[in-house]
XYZ file of C-alpha atoms in Angstrom:
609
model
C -81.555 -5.158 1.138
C -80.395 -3.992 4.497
C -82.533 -4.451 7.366
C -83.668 -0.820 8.743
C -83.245 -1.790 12.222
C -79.792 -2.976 12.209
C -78.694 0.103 9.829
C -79.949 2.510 12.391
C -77.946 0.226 15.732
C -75.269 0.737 13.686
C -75.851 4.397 13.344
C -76.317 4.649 16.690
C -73.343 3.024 18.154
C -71.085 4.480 15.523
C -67.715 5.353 17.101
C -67.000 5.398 21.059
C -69.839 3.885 21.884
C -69.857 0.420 19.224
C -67.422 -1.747 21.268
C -65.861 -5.355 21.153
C -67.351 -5.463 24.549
C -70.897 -4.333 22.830
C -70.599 -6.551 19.926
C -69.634 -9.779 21.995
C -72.638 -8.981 24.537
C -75.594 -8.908 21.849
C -77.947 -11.630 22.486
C -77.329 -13.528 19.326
C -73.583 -13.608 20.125
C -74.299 -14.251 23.759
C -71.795 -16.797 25.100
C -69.591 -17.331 21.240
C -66.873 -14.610 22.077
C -65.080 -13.062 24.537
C -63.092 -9.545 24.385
C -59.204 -9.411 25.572
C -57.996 -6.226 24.933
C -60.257 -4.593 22.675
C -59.979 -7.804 20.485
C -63.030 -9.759 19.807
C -62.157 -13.823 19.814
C -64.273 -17.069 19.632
C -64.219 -19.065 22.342
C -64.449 -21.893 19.818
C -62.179 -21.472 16.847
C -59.783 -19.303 19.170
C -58.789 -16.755 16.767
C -60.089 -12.855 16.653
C -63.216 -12.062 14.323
C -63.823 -8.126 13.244
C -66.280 -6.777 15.282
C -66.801 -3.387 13.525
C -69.371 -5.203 10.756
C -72.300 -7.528 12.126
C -72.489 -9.224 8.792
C -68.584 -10.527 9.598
C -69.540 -11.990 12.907
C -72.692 -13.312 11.334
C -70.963 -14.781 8.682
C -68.426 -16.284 10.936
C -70.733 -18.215 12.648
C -72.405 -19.314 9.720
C -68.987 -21.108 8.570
C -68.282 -24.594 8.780
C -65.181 -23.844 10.341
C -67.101 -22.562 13.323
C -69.064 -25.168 13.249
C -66.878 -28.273 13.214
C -65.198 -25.792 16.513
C -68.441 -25.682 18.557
C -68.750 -29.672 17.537
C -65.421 -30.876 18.851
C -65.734 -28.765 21.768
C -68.510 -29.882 23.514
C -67.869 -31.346 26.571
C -64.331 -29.660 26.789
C -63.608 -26.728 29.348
C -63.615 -23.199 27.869
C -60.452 -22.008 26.903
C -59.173 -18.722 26.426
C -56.591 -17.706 23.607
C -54.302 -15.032 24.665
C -53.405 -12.109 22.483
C -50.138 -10.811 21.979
C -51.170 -7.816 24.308
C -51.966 -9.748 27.281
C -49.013 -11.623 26.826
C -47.040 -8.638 27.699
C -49.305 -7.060 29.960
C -46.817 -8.874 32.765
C -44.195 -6.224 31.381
C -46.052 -3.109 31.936
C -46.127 0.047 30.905
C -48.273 1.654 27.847
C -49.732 -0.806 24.823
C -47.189 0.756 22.702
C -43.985 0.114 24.707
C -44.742 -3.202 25.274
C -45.076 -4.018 21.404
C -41.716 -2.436 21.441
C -40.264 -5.075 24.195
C -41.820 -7.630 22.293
C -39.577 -6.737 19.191
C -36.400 -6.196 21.223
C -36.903 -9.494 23.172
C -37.473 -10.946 19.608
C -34.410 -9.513 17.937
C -32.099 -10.968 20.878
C -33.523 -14.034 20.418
C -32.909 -13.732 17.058
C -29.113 -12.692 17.646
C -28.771 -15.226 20.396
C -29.694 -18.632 18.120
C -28.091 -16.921 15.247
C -31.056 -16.798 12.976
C -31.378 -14.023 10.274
C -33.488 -11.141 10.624
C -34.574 -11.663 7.488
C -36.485 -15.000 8.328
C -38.979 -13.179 10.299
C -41.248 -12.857 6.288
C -41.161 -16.705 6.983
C -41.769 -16.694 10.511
C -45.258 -14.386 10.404
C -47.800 -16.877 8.955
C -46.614 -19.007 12.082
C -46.854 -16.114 14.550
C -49.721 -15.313 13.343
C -51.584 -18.948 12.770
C -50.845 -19.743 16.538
C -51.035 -16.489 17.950
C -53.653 -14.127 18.335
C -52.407 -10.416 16.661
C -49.138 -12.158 15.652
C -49.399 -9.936 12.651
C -48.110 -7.484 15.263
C -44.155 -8.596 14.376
C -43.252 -5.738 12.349
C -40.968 -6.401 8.689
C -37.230 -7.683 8.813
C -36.126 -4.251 7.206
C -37.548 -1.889 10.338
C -36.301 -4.831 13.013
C -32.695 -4.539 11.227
C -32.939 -0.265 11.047
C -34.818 0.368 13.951
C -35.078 -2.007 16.687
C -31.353 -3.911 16.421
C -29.502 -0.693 17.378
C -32.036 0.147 20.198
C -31.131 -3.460 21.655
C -27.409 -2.550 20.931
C -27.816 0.298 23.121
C -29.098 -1.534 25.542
C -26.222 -3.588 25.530
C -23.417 -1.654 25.557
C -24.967 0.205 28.498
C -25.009 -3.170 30.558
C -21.671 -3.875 29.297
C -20.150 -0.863 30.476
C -21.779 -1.403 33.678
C -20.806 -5.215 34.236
C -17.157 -3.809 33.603
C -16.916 -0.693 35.597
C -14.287 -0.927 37.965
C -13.015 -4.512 36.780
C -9.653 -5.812 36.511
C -9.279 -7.546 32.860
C -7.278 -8.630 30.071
C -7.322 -7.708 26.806
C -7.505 -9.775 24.203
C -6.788 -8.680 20.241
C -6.714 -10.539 17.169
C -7.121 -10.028 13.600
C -8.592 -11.738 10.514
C -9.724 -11.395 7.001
C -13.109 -12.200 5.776
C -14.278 -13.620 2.970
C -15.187 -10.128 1.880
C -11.348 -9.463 1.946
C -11.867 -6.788 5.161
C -9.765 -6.925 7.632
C -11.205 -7.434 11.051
C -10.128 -6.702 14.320
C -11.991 -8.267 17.310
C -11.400 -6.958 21.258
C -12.234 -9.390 23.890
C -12.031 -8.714 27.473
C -11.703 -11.404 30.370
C -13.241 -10.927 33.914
C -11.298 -13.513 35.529
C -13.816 -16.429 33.911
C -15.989 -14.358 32.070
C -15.255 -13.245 28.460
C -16.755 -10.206 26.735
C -16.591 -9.242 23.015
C -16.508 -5.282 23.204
C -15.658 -4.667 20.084
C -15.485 -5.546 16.393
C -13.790 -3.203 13.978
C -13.203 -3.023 10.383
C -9.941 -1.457 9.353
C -8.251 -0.310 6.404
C -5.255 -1.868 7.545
C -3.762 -3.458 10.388
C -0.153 -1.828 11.961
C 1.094 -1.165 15.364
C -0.033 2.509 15.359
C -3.414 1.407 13.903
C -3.962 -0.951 16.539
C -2.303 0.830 19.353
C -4.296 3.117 18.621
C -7.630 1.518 18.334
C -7.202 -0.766 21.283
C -6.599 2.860 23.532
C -10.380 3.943 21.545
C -12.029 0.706 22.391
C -10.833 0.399 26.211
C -12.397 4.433 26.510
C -15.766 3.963 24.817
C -16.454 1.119 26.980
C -15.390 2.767 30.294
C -12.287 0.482 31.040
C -10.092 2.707 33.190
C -5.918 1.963 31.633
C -5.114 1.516 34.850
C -7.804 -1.646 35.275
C -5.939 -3.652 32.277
C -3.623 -5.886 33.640
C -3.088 -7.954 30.410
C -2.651 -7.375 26.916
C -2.808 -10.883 25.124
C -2.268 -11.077 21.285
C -0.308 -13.325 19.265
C 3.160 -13.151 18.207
C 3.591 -11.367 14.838
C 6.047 -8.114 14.980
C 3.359 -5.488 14.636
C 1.524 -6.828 17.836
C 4.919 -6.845 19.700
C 5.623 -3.065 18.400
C 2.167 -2.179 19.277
C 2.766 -3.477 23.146
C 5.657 -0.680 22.847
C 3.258 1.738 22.224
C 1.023 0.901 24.779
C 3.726 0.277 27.624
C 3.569 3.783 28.824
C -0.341 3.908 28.982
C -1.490 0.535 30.136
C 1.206 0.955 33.001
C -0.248 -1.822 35.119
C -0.614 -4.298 32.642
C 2.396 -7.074 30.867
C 2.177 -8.164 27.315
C 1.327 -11.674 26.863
C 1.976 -13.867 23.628
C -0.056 -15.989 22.902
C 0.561 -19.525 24.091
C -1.029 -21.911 21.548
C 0.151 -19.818 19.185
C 3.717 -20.202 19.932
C 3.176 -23.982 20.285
C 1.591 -23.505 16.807
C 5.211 -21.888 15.277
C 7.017 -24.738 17.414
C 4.806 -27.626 16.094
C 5.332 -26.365 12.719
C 9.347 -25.416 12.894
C 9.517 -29.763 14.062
C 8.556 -30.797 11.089
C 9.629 -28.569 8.768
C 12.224 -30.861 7.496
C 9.963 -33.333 6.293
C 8.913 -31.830 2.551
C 8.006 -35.198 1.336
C 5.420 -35.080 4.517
C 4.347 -32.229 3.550
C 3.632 -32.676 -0.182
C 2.086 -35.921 0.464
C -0.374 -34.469 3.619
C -1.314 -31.403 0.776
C -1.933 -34.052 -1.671
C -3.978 -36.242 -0.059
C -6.519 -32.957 0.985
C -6.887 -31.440 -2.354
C -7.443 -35.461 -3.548
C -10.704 -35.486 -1.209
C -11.427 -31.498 -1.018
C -15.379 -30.856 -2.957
C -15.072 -34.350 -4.191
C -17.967 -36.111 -2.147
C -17.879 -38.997 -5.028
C -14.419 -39.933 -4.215
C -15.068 -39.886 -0.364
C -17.709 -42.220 -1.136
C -15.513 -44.965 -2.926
C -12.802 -44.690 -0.099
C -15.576 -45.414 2.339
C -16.908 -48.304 0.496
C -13.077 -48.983 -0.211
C -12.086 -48.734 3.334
C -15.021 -51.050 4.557
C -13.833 -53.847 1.322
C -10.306 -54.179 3.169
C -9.699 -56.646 5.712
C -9.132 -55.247 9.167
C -5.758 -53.700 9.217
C -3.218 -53.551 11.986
C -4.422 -50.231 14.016
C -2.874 -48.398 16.600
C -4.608 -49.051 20.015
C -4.148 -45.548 21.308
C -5.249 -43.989 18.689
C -8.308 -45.473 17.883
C -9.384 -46.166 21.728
C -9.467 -49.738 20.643
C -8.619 -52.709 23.024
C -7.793 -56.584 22.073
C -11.214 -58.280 21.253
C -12.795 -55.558 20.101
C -14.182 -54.884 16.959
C -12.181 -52.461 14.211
C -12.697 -48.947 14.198
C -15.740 -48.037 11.338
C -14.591 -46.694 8.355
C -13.664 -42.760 8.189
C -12.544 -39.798 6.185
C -9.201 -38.585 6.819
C -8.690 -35.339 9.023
C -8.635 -32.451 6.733
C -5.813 -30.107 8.057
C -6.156 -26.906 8.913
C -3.515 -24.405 7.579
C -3.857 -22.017 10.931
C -4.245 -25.242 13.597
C -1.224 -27.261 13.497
C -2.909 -29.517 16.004
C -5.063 -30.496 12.685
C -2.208 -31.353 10.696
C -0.715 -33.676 12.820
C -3.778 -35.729 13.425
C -4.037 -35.809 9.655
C -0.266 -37.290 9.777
C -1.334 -39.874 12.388
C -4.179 -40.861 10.156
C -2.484 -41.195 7.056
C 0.489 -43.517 8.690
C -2.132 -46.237 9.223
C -3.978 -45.825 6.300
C -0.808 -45.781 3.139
C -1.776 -49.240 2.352
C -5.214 -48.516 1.515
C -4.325 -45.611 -0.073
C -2.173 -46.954 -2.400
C -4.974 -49.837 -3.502
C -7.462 -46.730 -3.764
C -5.554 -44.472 -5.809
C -4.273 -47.305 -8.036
C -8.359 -47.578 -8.683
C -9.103 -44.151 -9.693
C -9.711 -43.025 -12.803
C -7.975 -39.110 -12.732
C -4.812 -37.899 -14.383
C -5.019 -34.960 -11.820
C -0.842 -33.881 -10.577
C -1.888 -34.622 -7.147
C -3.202 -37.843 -8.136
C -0.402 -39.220 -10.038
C 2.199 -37.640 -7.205
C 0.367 -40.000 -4.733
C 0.848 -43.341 -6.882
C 4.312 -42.369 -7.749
C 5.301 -41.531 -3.814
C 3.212 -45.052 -3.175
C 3.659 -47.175 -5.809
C 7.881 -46.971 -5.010
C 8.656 -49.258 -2.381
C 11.544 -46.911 -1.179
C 9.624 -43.510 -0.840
C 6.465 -45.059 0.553
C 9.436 -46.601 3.512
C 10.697 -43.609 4.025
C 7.183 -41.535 4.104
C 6.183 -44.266 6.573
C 9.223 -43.855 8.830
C 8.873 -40.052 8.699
C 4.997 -39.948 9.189
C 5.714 -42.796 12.692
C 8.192 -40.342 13.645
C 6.097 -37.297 13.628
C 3.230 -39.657 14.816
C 5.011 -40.595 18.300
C 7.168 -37.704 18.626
C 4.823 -34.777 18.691
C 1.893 -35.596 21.089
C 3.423 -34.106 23.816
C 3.405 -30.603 21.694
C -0.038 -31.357 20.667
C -1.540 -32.075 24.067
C 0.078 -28.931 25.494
C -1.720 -27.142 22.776
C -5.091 -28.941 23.196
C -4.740 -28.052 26.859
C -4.319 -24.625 26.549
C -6.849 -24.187 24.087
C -9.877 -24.443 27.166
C -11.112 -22.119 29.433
C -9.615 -22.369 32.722
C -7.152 -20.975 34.596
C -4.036 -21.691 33.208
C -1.431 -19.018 34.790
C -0.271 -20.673 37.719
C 0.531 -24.054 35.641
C 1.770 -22.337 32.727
C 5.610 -22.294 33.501
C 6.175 -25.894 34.593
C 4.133 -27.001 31.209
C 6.246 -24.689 29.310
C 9.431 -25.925 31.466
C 8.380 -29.168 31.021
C 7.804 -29.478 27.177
C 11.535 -27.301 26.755
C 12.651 -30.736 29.017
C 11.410 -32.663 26.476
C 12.740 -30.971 23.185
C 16.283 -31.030 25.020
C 16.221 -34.600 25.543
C 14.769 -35.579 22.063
C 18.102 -33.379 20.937
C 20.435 -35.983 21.534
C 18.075 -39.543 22.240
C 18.481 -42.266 20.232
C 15.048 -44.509 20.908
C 12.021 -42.273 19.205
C 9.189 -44.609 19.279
C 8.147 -48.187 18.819
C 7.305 -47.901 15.067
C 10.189 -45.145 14.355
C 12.577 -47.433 16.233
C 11.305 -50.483 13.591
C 11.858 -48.336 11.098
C 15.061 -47.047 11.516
C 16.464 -50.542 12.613
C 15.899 -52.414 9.004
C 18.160 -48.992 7.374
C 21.969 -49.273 6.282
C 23.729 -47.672 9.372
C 24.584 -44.966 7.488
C 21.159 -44.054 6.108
C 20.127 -44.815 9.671
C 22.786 -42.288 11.282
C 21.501 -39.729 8.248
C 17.526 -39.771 10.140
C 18.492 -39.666 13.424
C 20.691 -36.604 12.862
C 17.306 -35.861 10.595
C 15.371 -36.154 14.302
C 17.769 -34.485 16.298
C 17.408 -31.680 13.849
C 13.933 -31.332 14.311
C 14.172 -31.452 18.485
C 16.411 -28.468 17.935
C 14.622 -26.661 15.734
C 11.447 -26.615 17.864
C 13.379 -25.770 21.002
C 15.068 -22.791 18.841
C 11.519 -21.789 18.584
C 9.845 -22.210 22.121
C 13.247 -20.211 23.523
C 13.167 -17.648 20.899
C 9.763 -16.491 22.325
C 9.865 -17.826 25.516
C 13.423 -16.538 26.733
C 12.482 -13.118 27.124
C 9.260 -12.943 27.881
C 8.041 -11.040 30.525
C 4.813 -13.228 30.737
C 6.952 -15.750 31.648
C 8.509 -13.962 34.529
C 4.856 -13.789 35.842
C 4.095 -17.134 35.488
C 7.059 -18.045 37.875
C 5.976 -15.974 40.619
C 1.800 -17.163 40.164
C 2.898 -20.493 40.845
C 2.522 -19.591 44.806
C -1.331 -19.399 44.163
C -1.257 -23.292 43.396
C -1.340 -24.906 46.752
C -0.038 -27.827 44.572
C 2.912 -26.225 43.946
C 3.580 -24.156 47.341
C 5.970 -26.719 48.562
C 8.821 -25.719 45.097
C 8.328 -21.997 45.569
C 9.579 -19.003 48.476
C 6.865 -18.378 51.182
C 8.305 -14.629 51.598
C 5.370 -12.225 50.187
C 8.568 -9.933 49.918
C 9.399 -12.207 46.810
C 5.893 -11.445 44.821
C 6.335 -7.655 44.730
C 5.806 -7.845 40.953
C 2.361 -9.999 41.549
C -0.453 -6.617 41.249
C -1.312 -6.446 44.832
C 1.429 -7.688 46.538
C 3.435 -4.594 46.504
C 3.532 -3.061 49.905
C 1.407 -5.211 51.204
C -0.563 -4.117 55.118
C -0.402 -5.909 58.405
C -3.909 -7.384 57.117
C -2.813 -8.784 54.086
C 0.417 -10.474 55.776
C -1.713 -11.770 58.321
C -3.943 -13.574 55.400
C -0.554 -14.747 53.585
C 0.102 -16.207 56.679
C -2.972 -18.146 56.960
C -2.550 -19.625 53.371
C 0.762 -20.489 53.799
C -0.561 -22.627 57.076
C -3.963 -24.151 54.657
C -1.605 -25.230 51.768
C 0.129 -27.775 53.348
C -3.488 -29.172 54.112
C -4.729 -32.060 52.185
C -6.222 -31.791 48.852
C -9.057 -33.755 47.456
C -8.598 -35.884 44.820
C -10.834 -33.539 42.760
C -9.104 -30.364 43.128
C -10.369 -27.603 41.274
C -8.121 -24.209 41.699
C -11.329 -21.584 41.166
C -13.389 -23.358 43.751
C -10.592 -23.470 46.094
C -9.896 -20.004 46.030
C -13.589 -18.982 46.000
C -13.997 -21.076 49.375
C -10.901 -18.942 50.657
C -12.955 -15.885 50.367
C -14.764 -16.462 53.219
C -11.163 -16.641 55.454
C -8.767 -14.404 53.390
C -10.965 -12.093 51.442
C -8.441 -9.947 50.156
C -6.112 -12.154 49.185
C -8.291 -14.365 47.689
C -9.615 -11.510 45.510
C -5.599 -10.959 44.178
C -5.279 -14.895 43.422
C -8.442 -15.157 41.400
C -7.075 -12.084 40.034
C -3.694 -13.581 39.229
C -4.811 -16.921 37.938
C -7.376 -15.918 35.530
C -5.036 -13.738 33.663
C -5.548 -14.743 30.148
C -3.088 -16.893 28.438
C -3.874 -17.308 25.079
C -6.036 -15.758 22.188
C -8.144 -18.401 21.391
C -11.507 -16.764 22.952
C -10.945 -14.137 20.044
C -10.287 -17.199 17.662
C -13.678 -18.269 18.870
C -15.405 -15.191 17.965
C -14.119 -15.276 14.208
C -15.600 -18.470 14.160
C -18.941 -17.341 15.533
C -18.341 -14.333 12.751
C -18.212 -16.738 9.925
C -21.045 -18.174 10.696
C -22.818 -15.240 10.459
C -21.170 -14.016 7.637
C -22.372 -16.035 5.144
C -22.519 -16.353 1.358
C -26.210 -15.445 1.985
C -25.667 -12.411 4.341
C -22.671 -10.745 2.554
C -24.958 -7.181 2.388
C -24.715 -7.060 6.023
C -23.852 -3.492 6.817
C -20.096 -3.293 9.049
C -22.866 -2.085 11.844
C -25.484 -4.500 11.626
C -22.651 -7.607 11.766
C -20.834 -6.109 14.693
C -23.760 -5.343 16.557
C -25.185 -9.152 15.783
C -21.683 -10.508 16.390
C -21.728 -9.106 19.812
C -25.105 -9.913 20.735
C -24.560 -13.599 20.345
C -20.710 -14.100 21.451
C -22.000 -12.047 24.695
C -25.322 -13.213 24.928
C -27.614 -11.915 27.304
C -25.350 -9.605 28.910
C -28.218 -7.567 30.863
C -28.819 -10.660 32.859
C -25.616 -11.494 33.824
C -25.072 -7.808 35.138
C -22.953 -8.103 38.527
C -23.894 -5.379 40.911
């Protein structure tokens, strides 16, 4: 039966006036709890107990829990858990707007490390085990309707902002998904910054479609036409008719095609001769592809053999040291060239142990049997070997053109001597005669007429790829820019006119004041300076600031105009990741929204005032 007395405190102190506070002060509580935020908590067991009912505190006391708390702490300092409302009391404002923070801070974290939303079910008992009113993380479904295009807002506001005014290049490319939608991404580089701005969904993907929605994007995001001084894509015909659209409106910028992927269409017009190569490189993936059984046995094959003759550069190995470890081949990628030919380069070491390993296997499968038969025939596997050493030592310098273009730096005032000299080097391979060590080998234990046959075979190939690189090269009017941003390489001053007269086409230069003639002057007197042996171009420029603001400002300008597409290439790759089998009922909103959360990351920080 209830006591009398405590039914009639409770009367008494119903409402307003029965506190935490209260509660935590009555003299058989004295000194167990403390109040933070309305919210009653043990000192002891650290978690909050309901105040509202006595018999609950009573109770809680009572436990053993509590117990074996007060037990292990004695002789320990007092400690005070934190609630979630204290934790954001540092934010300000009202109770109820910083609960909101706390869920927009949590989304972009969420966004940032690319974690679904719909984790946070898992995430609660956590929250809440180790955090006082953790329970206060509201459900995956209002965080996805509610809160992820409030943080959106938030930042497309800041991106507008860290863009006003900005010169930049725009950067399009398109995809399809795994869902079989076609996807267009927008990317815009600040000199060294990149920003995703926009990722849209279309029905289908033509020049007027893209014209079009490039002209959309570039408005809702506050880009002035006038402020685009680039348009980079890569080098299909609809993105070339789309530029033709555009001309007349993005009147201070030049179309750009994308370098790495012209060096992809050159890289794959040198070898398309070799079928055989081909077959054999196709083969040897679908042999391996979802078979993690037979990768297993190759391992355990590979580690049987006795250590094979192995190409020094390749592996990184020098005399006296031990054999590289046993490894997969390079699966090829049909979109990266670069990929293929490392698989080549992998497979002309490895044919021997191939043809021991297949010999081994138990399938029937066409691929299967077209690898014994290619191997087991003393003539085709001599002529795969040749071809493979030929495309081995012939196409690095393609391939480390391509690797080098593929960072992030900036690349326009080298461009047109690496693209100069690689056009050099398919020219001489059109009429040489010496291809390689190993190709040389091979060639030299042929009939001379079989002999004359492949090196007409090689020549063929040097032409085709220079067909290529002058096909899209020849009349580009990237390339005319190029030339003249050499003069903002103080490495390359020396080979290029000192007139400012002669960079009228640089944006800038045209007309250019007293002032700015004076400052031309000035760098024209600093180039012939020494340069360290660790010569970065950014920093250099940068450092010039502080003598030759203005044109300093025009050279970063000039030689962070983007090159290449690969930064939208990067934020497909980014989109597949988030576009899993798992997430596939990801609304088009919700995955553009989380796509540009994470490619940008935390924008709102990085704002430049």
């Amino acid at each position: 039966m209830t006591d009398p007395k405590k039914r009639k405190i409770s009367s008494k102190l119903h409402g307003d006036k029965l506190t935490a506070e209260y509660r935590a002060g009555e003299k058989a509580f004295k000194g167990l709890f403390y109040v933070e935020d309305k919210t009653m908590i043990c000192r002891f067991c650290q978690h909050s107990v309901d105040w509202v009912r006595r018999n609950t505190v009573v109770d809680h006391i009572a436990s053993k829990k509590h117990a074996k708390a007060v037990e292990l702490a004695k002789g320990k300092p007092a400690e005070r858990q934190a609630t979630l409302q204290s934790a954001f009391r540092g934010s300000g404002g009202t109770s109820q707007e910083r609960r909101g923070n706390f869920q927009k801070d949590f989304i972009r974290m969420m966004a940032t490390a690319d974690i679904p939303i719909e984790k946070v079910a898992a995430m609660k008992p956590f929250l809440m085990k180790y955090c006082s009113d953790g329970g206060a993380l509201t459900s995956a479904q209002n965080l996805r309707t509610l809160y992820l295009p409030r943080v959106f807002e938030d930042h497309a506001i800041a991106l507008k902002a860290t863009l006003k005014d900005k010169l930049v290049s725009v950067i399009v490319d398109e995809t399809t998904d795994h869902r079989d939608k076609s996807v267009l991404n927008i990317v815009v580089g600040d000199m060294d910054k990149l920003y995703l701005i926009d990722v849209i969904f279309m029905t289908e993907c033509t020049a007027k479609s893209l014209s079009k929605t490039v002209l959309t994007s570039l408005t809702s995001n506050s880009i002035d036409f006038d402020n685009v001084c680039a348009f980079v894509t890569d080098n299909a015909a609809y993105c070339k008719a789309a530029w033709r659209i555009l001309e007349p409106i993005l009147t201070s910028a030049i179309h750009v095609g994308c370098m790495c992927h012209i060096l992809n269409l050159v890289g794959e017009d040198f070898v398309k001769v070799f079928k055989e190569v081909k077959q054999f490189v196709n083969d040897i993936r679908n042999a391996f592809k979802r078979q993690p059984a037979r990768k297993r046995r190759y391992l355990r094959h590979l580690s049987a053999q006795p250590d094979a003759e192995e190409d020094g550069e390749e592996d990184g190995e020098e005399d006296g040291e031990p054999a590289r470890s046993a490894c997969l081949p390079p699966e090829p990628c049909a979109s990266r060239w670069g990929t293929w030919e490392k698989a080549v380069a992998y497979h002309s070491t490895h044919l021997q142990e191939y043809a021991s390993f297949f010999d081994e296997e138990a399938s029937n499968a066409d691929n299967i049997n077209r690898i014994r038969v290619v191997l087991g025939d003393e003539g085709k596997r001599a002529r795969l070997q040749l071809e493979m050493n030929f495309i081995k030592e012939s196409t690095p310098k393609i391939q480390f053109t391509l690797t080098k273009f593929e960072g992030n730096s900036p690349f326009a005032p080298v461009m047109y001597a690496c693209v100069d000299d690689l056009m050099s080097y398919l020219m001489r391979g059109t009429t040489k005669v010496q291809f390689g060590p190993k190709t040389d080998d091979g060639l030299s234990s042929l009939p001379h007429a079989e002999k004359n046959r492949y090196i007409e075979t090689f020549h063929e190939c040097f032409t085709l790829a220079l067909q290529k690189m002058s096909k899209h090269t020849d009349s580009s009017m990237a390339m005319d820019f190029y030339k003249l941003a050499r003069v903002f390489d103080p490495r390359q001053v020396a080979t290029v006119s000192h007139d400012i007269a002669s960079y009228a086409n640089l944006p800038g230069l045209s007309n250019p004041p007293d002032s700015l003639q004076e400052e031309w002057a000035i760098y024209m007197s600093s180039a012939k300076d020494q340069l360290p042996e660790d010569f970065k171009l950014h920093e250099f420029w940068k450092a010039m600031k502080l003598r030759i603001p203005r044109l300093a400002q025009i050279a970063l300008q000039t030689i962070w105009l983007k090159t290449t597409s690969v930064d939208t290439e990067r934020s497909f790759s980014q989109y597949k990741t988030l576009l899993t089998d798992k997430r596939e009922s990801l609304s088009e909103p919700h995955t553009k929204q989380l796509l540009m959360l994470r490619y940008n990351g935390d924008v709102e920080k990085r704002l430049v005032v």
